[in-house]
Amino acid sequence: MSKRKLNAPRAAAAVEAPASASSNGEKLQKVLARTGLGSRREMERWIEQGRIAVDGKPAVLGDRVGDRARLSIDGKPIERPPAAETRCILYHKPTGEVCSRKDPQGRRTVFERLPKLKSGRWISIGRLDFNTSGLLLFTTDGELANALMHPSANIEREYMVRVMGAVEEPMLQQMRDGVMLEDGPARFSDIQDGGGDGINHWYYVVLMEGRNREVRRLWESQGLTVSRLKRVRYGDVFIPSKVKQGQWAELDAKEVKGLYRLAGLPQKQLKRSSVKEKEVMERQFGKRKSPVPASRGRPPSRKPHKSHK
């Protein structure tokens, strides 16, 4: 008896499909994934849980929706990005910023300095912790972001690390071979010496995944401490020297094409930045602080090493 009651609302929703649901539209879970809310599979679960509505009526698996369909989750409207267009930018994150859209503690978020969008929203491809600086990628295509962040993508992430402590070759080899962390095995696929002396010695390390604090935890497994950490590469995208901390830049067509190739997705049409946004970019790149005197604590200036799979 209780089983019939549980299934009744879903059956009724299936009979009374939303007026904008169409066999010619896109699958609802695909449209939802593009907003950056989650993967297609996760969106399917949300549909089954009754969290999604189309034109004010409960959605069901199998729904297809047209461009004018009004979507909502838990009663809140969902803003949809254009289906055929994409934008991708990089941002040089300073330490002291969080990767969430809002922070309960009132700290600055990485989204505050990004260009404003007329439609859709910026979706972060991965995260960096509060004390890590460097390259962050953003896109308006949630499906692209989800695919790149999936563990099966095996995308190289390169970091520049300053390590405190006496580093010996057996330690480096152990981190290449792999160590067991509390959430499973982890390893660097490559480690290159970046120069420096004493407590200011630098290394370039490459990971194939993005687990929480993984770089720091790998070094800590050897009794060493990471005093500075900066991501310098994601896949084939390097952080340009002209993009200083707190600044962003549009990815070029080749870089965007490379991201879609890594994600295994067909490339979408690239929507370029507006004239106003280009002016903002030019102004920010025109700002240069006075030269910083040479210091033992500064990172090496050589081009980051790019390893090969």
PDB file of N, CA, C and O in Angstrom, residues 35-36 89 91 93 98-101 110-111 114 121-128 135-142 144-146 148-149 231 234:
ATOM      1  N   THR A  35      24.934  23.463 -16.746  1.00  0.00           N
ATOM      2  CA  THR A  35      24.898  24.595 -15.824  1.00  0.00           C
ATOM      3  C   THR A  35      25.976  24.503 -14.761  1.00  0.00           C
ATOM      4  O   THR A  35      26.210  25.466 -14.026  1.00  0.00           O
ATOM      5  N   GLY A  36      26.621  23.332 -14.637  1.00  0.00           N
ATOM      6  CA  GLY A  36      27.662  23.166 -13.635  1.00  0.00           C
ATOM      7  C   GLY A  36      27.161  22.655 -12.296  1.00  0.00           C
ATOM      8  O   GLY A  36      27.916  22.591 -11.327  1.00  0.00           O
ATOM      9  N   ILE A  89      38.365  30.827 -19.293  1.00  0.00           N
ATOM     10  CA  ILE A  89      39.373  31.787 -18.872  1.00  0.00           C
ATOM     11  C   ILE A  89      40.289  31.140 -17.842  1.00  0.00           C
ATOM     12  O   ILE A  89      39.963  30.106 -17.253  1.00  0.00           O
ATOM     13  N   TYR A  91      42.680  32.119 -14.318  1.00  0.00           N
ATOM     14  CA  TYR A  91      42.776  33.101 -13.246  1.00  0.00           C
ATOM     15  C   TYR A  91      43.993  32.764 -12.409  1.00  0.00           C
ATOM     16  O   TYR A  91      44.247  31.590 -12.104  1.00  0.00           O
ATOM     17  N   LYS A  93      45.221  32.750  -9.067  1.00  0.00           N
ATOM     18  CA  LYS A  93      44.692  32.846  -7.697  1.00  0.00           C
ATOM     19  C   LYS A  93      45.804  33.218  -6.720  1.00  0.00           C
ATOM     20  O   LYS A  93      46.837  32.569  -6.675  1.00  0.00           O
ATOM     21  N   VAL A  98      39.269  31.849  -1.305  1.00  0.00           N
ATOM     22  CA  VAL A  98      38.620  30.539  -1.296  1.00  0.00           C
ATOM     23  C   VAL A  98      37.953  30.298  -2.643  1.00  0.00           C
ATOM     24  O   VAL A  98      37.631  31.237  -3.365  1.00  0.00           O
ATOM     25  N   CYS A  99      37.742  29.015  -2.970  1.00  0.00           N
ATOM     26  CA  CYS A  99      37.189  28.651  -4.279  1.00  0.00           C
ATOM     27  C   CYS A  99      35.682  28.474  -4.280  1.00  0.00           C
ATOM     28  O   CYS A  99      35.109  28.084  -5.295  1.00  0.00           O
ATOM     29  N   SER A 100      35.028  28.731  -3.160  1.00  0.00           N
ATOM     30  CA  SER A 100      33.566  28.674  -3.112  1.00  0.00           C
ATOM     31  C   SER A 100      32.989  30.015  -3.546  1.00  0.00           C
ATOM     32  O   SER A 100      33.680  31.031  -3.555  1.00  0.00           O
ATOM     33  N   ARG A 101      31.701  30.016  -3.933  1.00  0.00           N
ATOM     34  CA  ARG A 101      31.068  31.259  -4.394  1.00  0.00           C
ATOM     35  C   ARG A 101      30.831  32.230  -3.240  1.00  0.00           C
ATOM     36  O   ARG A 101      30.900  33.444  -3.417  1.00  0.00           O
ATOM     37  N   VAL A 110      37.384  33.479  -5.223  1.00  0.00           N
ATOM     38  CA  VAL A 110      38.013  33.604  -6.537  1.00  0.00           C
ATOM     39  C   VAL A 110      37.047  34.165  -7.582  1.00  0.00           C
ATOM     40  O   VAL A 110      37.478  34.660  -8.624  1.00  0.00           O
ATOM     41  N   PHE A 111      35.746  34.112  -7.312  1.00  0.00           N
ATOM     42  CA  PHE A 111      34.752  34.564  -8.287  1.00  0.00           C
ATOM     43  C   PHE A 111      34.603  36.090  -8.308  1.00  0.00           C
ATOM     44  O   PHE A 111      34.051  36.636  -9.260  1.00  0.00           O
ATOM     45  N   LEU A 114      36.348  37.902 -11.371  1.00  0.00           N
ATOM     46  CA  LEU A 114      36.108  37.403 -12.720  1.00  0.00           C
ATOM     47  C   LEU A 114      35.159  38.338 -13.466  1.00  0.00           C
ATOM     48  O   LEU A 114      34.347  39.036 -12.854  1.00  0.00           O
ATOM     49  N   ARG A 121      26.989  31.139 -15.900  1.00  0.00           N
ATOM     50  CA  ARG A 121      27.844  31.481 -14.777  1.00  0.00           C
ATOM     51  C   ARG A 121      29.198  30.818 -14.953  1.00  0.00           C
ATOM     52  O   ARG A 121      29.352  29.853 -15.713  1.00  0.00           O
ATOM     53  N   TRP A 122      30.199  31.328 -14.249  1.00  0.00           N
ATOM     54  CA  TRP A 122      31.527  30.735 -14.285  1.00  0.00           C
ATOM     55  C   TRP A 122      31.564  29.500 -13.398  1.00  0.00           C
ATOM     56  O   TRP A 122      31.081  29.524 -12.265  1.00  0.00           O
ATOM     57  N   ILE A 123      32.139  28.440 -13.928  1.00  0.00           N
ATOM     58  CA  ILE A 123      32.257  27.177 -13.201  1.00  0.00           C
ATOM     59  C   ILE A 123      33.738  26.849 -13.081  1.00  0.00           C
ATOM     60  O   ILE A 123      34.466  26.821 -14.077  1.00  0.00           O
ATOM     61  N   SER A 124      34.189  26.627 -11.869  1.00  0.00           N
ATOM     62  CA  SER A 124      35.599  26.342 -11.627  1.00  0.00           C
ATOM     63  C   SER A 124      35.946  24.911 -12.027  1.00  0.00           C
ATOM     64  O   SER A 124      35.221  23.966 -11.696  1.00  0.00           O
ATOM     65  N   ILE A 125      37.039  24.746 -12.771  1.00  0.00           N
ATOM     66  CA  ILE A 125      37.536  23.418 -13.128  1.00  0.00           C
ATOM     67  C   ILE A 125      38.551  23.025 -12.059  1.00  0.00           C
ATOM     68  O   ILE A 125      39.733  23.356 -12.134  1.00  0.00           O
ATOM     69  N   GLY A 126      38.079  22.348 -11.035  1.00  0.00           N
ATOM     70  CA  GLY A 126      38.936  22.002  -9.911  1.00  0.00           C
ATOM     71  C   GLY A 126      39.020  23.149  -8.912  1.00  0.00           C
ATOM     72  O   GLY A 126      38.373  24.194  -9.063  1.00  0.00           O
ATOM     73  N   ARG A 127      39.829  22.944  -7.887  1.00  0.00           N
ATOM     74  CA  ARG A 127      39.946  23.910  -6.801  1.00  0.00           C
ATOM     75  C   ARG A 127      41.402  24.023  -6.363  1.00  0.00           C
ATOM     76  O   ARG A 127      42.214  23.139  -6.655  1.00  0.00           O
ATOM     77  N   LEU A 128      41.702  25.078  -5.646  1.00  0.00           N
ATOM     78  CA  LEU A 128      42.970  25.235  -4.944  1.00  0.00           C
ATOM     79  C   LEU A 128      42.639  25.634  -3.516  1.00  0.00           C
ATOM     80  O   LEU A 128      41.696  26.397  -3.282  1.00  0.00           O
ATOM     81  N   LEU A 135      47.348  28.724 -10.991  1.00  0.00           N
ATOM     82  CA  LEU A 135      46.428  28.591 -12.120  1.00  0.00           C
ATOM     83  C   LEU A 135      45.103  27.934 -11.742  1.00  0.00           C
ATOM     84  O   LEU A 135      45.068  26.820 -11.230  1.00  0.00           O
ATOM     85  N   LEU A 136      44.023  28.665 -12.026  1.00  0.00           N
ATOM     86  CA  LEU A 136      42.667  28.119 -11.927  1.00  0.00           C
ATOM     87  C   LEU A 136      41.981  28.352 -13.260  1.00  0.00           C
ATOM     88  O   LEU A 136      42.085  29.439 -13.837  1.00  0.00           O
ATOM     89  N   LEU A 137      41.278  27.345 -13.756  1.00  0.00           N
ATOM     90  CA  LEU A 137      40.535  27.479 -15.005  1.00  0.00           C
ATOM     91  C   LEU A 137      39.046  27.583 -14.709  1.00  0.00           C
ATOM     92  O   LEU A 137      38.525  26.914 -13.808  1.00  0.00           O
ATOM     93  N   PHE A 138      38.361  28.402 -15.506  1.00  0.00           N
ATOM     94  CA  PHE A 138      36.912  28.571 -15.380  1.00  0.00           C
ATOM     95  C   PHE A 138      36.288  28.445 -16.762  1.00  0.00           C
ATOM     96  O   PHE A 138      36.879  28.823 -17.772  1.00  0.00           O
ATOM     97  N   THR A 139      35.072  27.917 -16.795  1.00  0.00           N
ATOM     98  CA  THR A 139      34.333  27.782 -18.048  1.00  0.00           C
ATOM     99  C   THR A 139      32.861  28.041 -17.795  1.00  0.00           C
ATOM    100  O   THR A 139      32.389  27.972 -16.652  1.00  0.00           O
ATOM    101  N   THR A 140      32.128  28.349 -18.862  1.00  0.00           N
ATOM    102  CA  THR A 140      30.667  28.472 -18.756  1.00  0.00           C
ATOM    103  C   THR A 140      29.986  27.142 -19.086  1.00  0.00           C
ATOM    104  O   THR A 140      28.770  27.031 -19.006  1.00  0.00           O
ATOM    105  N   ASP A 141      30.769  26.128 -19.469  1.00  0.00           N
ATOM    106  CA  ASP A 141      30.245  24.823 -19.869  1.00  0.00           C
ATOM    107  C   ASP A 141      30.442  23.827 -18.728  1.00  0.00           C
ATOM    108  O   ASP A 141      31.532  23.297 -18.529  1.00  0.00           O
ATOM    109  N   GLY A 142      29.371  23.582 -17.976  1.00  0.00           N
ATOM    110  CA  GLY A 142      29.459  22.669 -16.840  1.00  0.00           C
ATOM    111  C   GLY A 142      29.810  21.258 -17.235  1.00  0.00           C
ATOM    112  O   GLY A 142      30.474  20.530 -16.487  1.00  0.00           O
ATOM    113  N   LEU A 144      31.821  20.359 -19.637  1.00  0.00           N
ATOM    114  CA  LEU A 144      33.267  20.342 -19.820  1.00  0.00           C
ATOM    115  C   LEU A 144      33.967  20.279 -18.463  1.00  0.00           C
ATOM    116  O   LEU A 144      34.900  19.483 -18.272  1.00  0.00           O
ATOM    117  N   ALA A 145      33.526  21.101 -17.515  1.00  0.00           N
ATOM    118  CA  ALA A 145      34.143  21.115 -16.188  1.00  0.00           C
ATOM    119  C   ALA A 145      34.022  19.761 -15.508  1.00  0.00           C
ATOM    120  O   ALA A 145      34.995  19.240 -14.940  1.00  0.00           O
ATOM    121  N   ASN A 146      32.840  19.153 -15.560  1.00  0.00           N
ATOM    122  CA  ASN A 146      32.636  17.847 -14.930  1.00  0.00           C
ATOM    123  C   ASN A 146      33.524  16.776 -15.541  1.00  0.00           C
ATOM    124  O   ASN A 146      34.094  15.935 -14.836  1.00  0.00           O
ATOM    125  N   LEU A 148      36.425  17.181 -17.128  1.00  0.00           N
ATOM    126  CA  LEU A 148      37.840  17.408 -16.807  1.00  0.00           C
ATOM    127  C   LEU A 148      38.156  17.053 -15.360  1.00  0.00           C
ATOM    128  O   LEU A 148      39.273  16.628 -15.046  1.00  0.00           O
ATOM    129  N   MET A 149      37.189  17.217 -14.465  1.00  0.00           N
ATOM    130  CA  MET A 149      37.427  16.928 -13.052  1.00  0.00           C
ATOM    131  C   MET A 149      37.231  15.466 -12.694  1.00  0.00           C
ATOM    132  O   MET A 149      37.608  15.039 -11.603  1.00  0.00           O
ATOM    133  N   ARG A 231      50.254  26.314  -8.373  1.00  0.00           N
ATOM    134  CA  ARG A 231      49.987  25.504  -9.563  1.00  0.00           C
ATOM    135  C   ARG A 231      50.358  26.324 -10.797  1.00  0.00           C
ATOM    136  O   ARG A 231      49.925  27.465 -10.942  1.00  0.00           O
ATOM    137  N   TYR A 234      47.851  23.157 -15.990  1.00  0.00           N
ATOM    138  CA  TYR A 234      46.730  22.220 -15.953  1.00  0.00           C
ATOM    139  C   TYR A 234      46.594  21.672 -17.362  1.00  0.00           C
ATOM    140  O   TYR A 234      46.247  22.408 -18.289  1.00  0.00           O
TER     141      TYR A 234
END
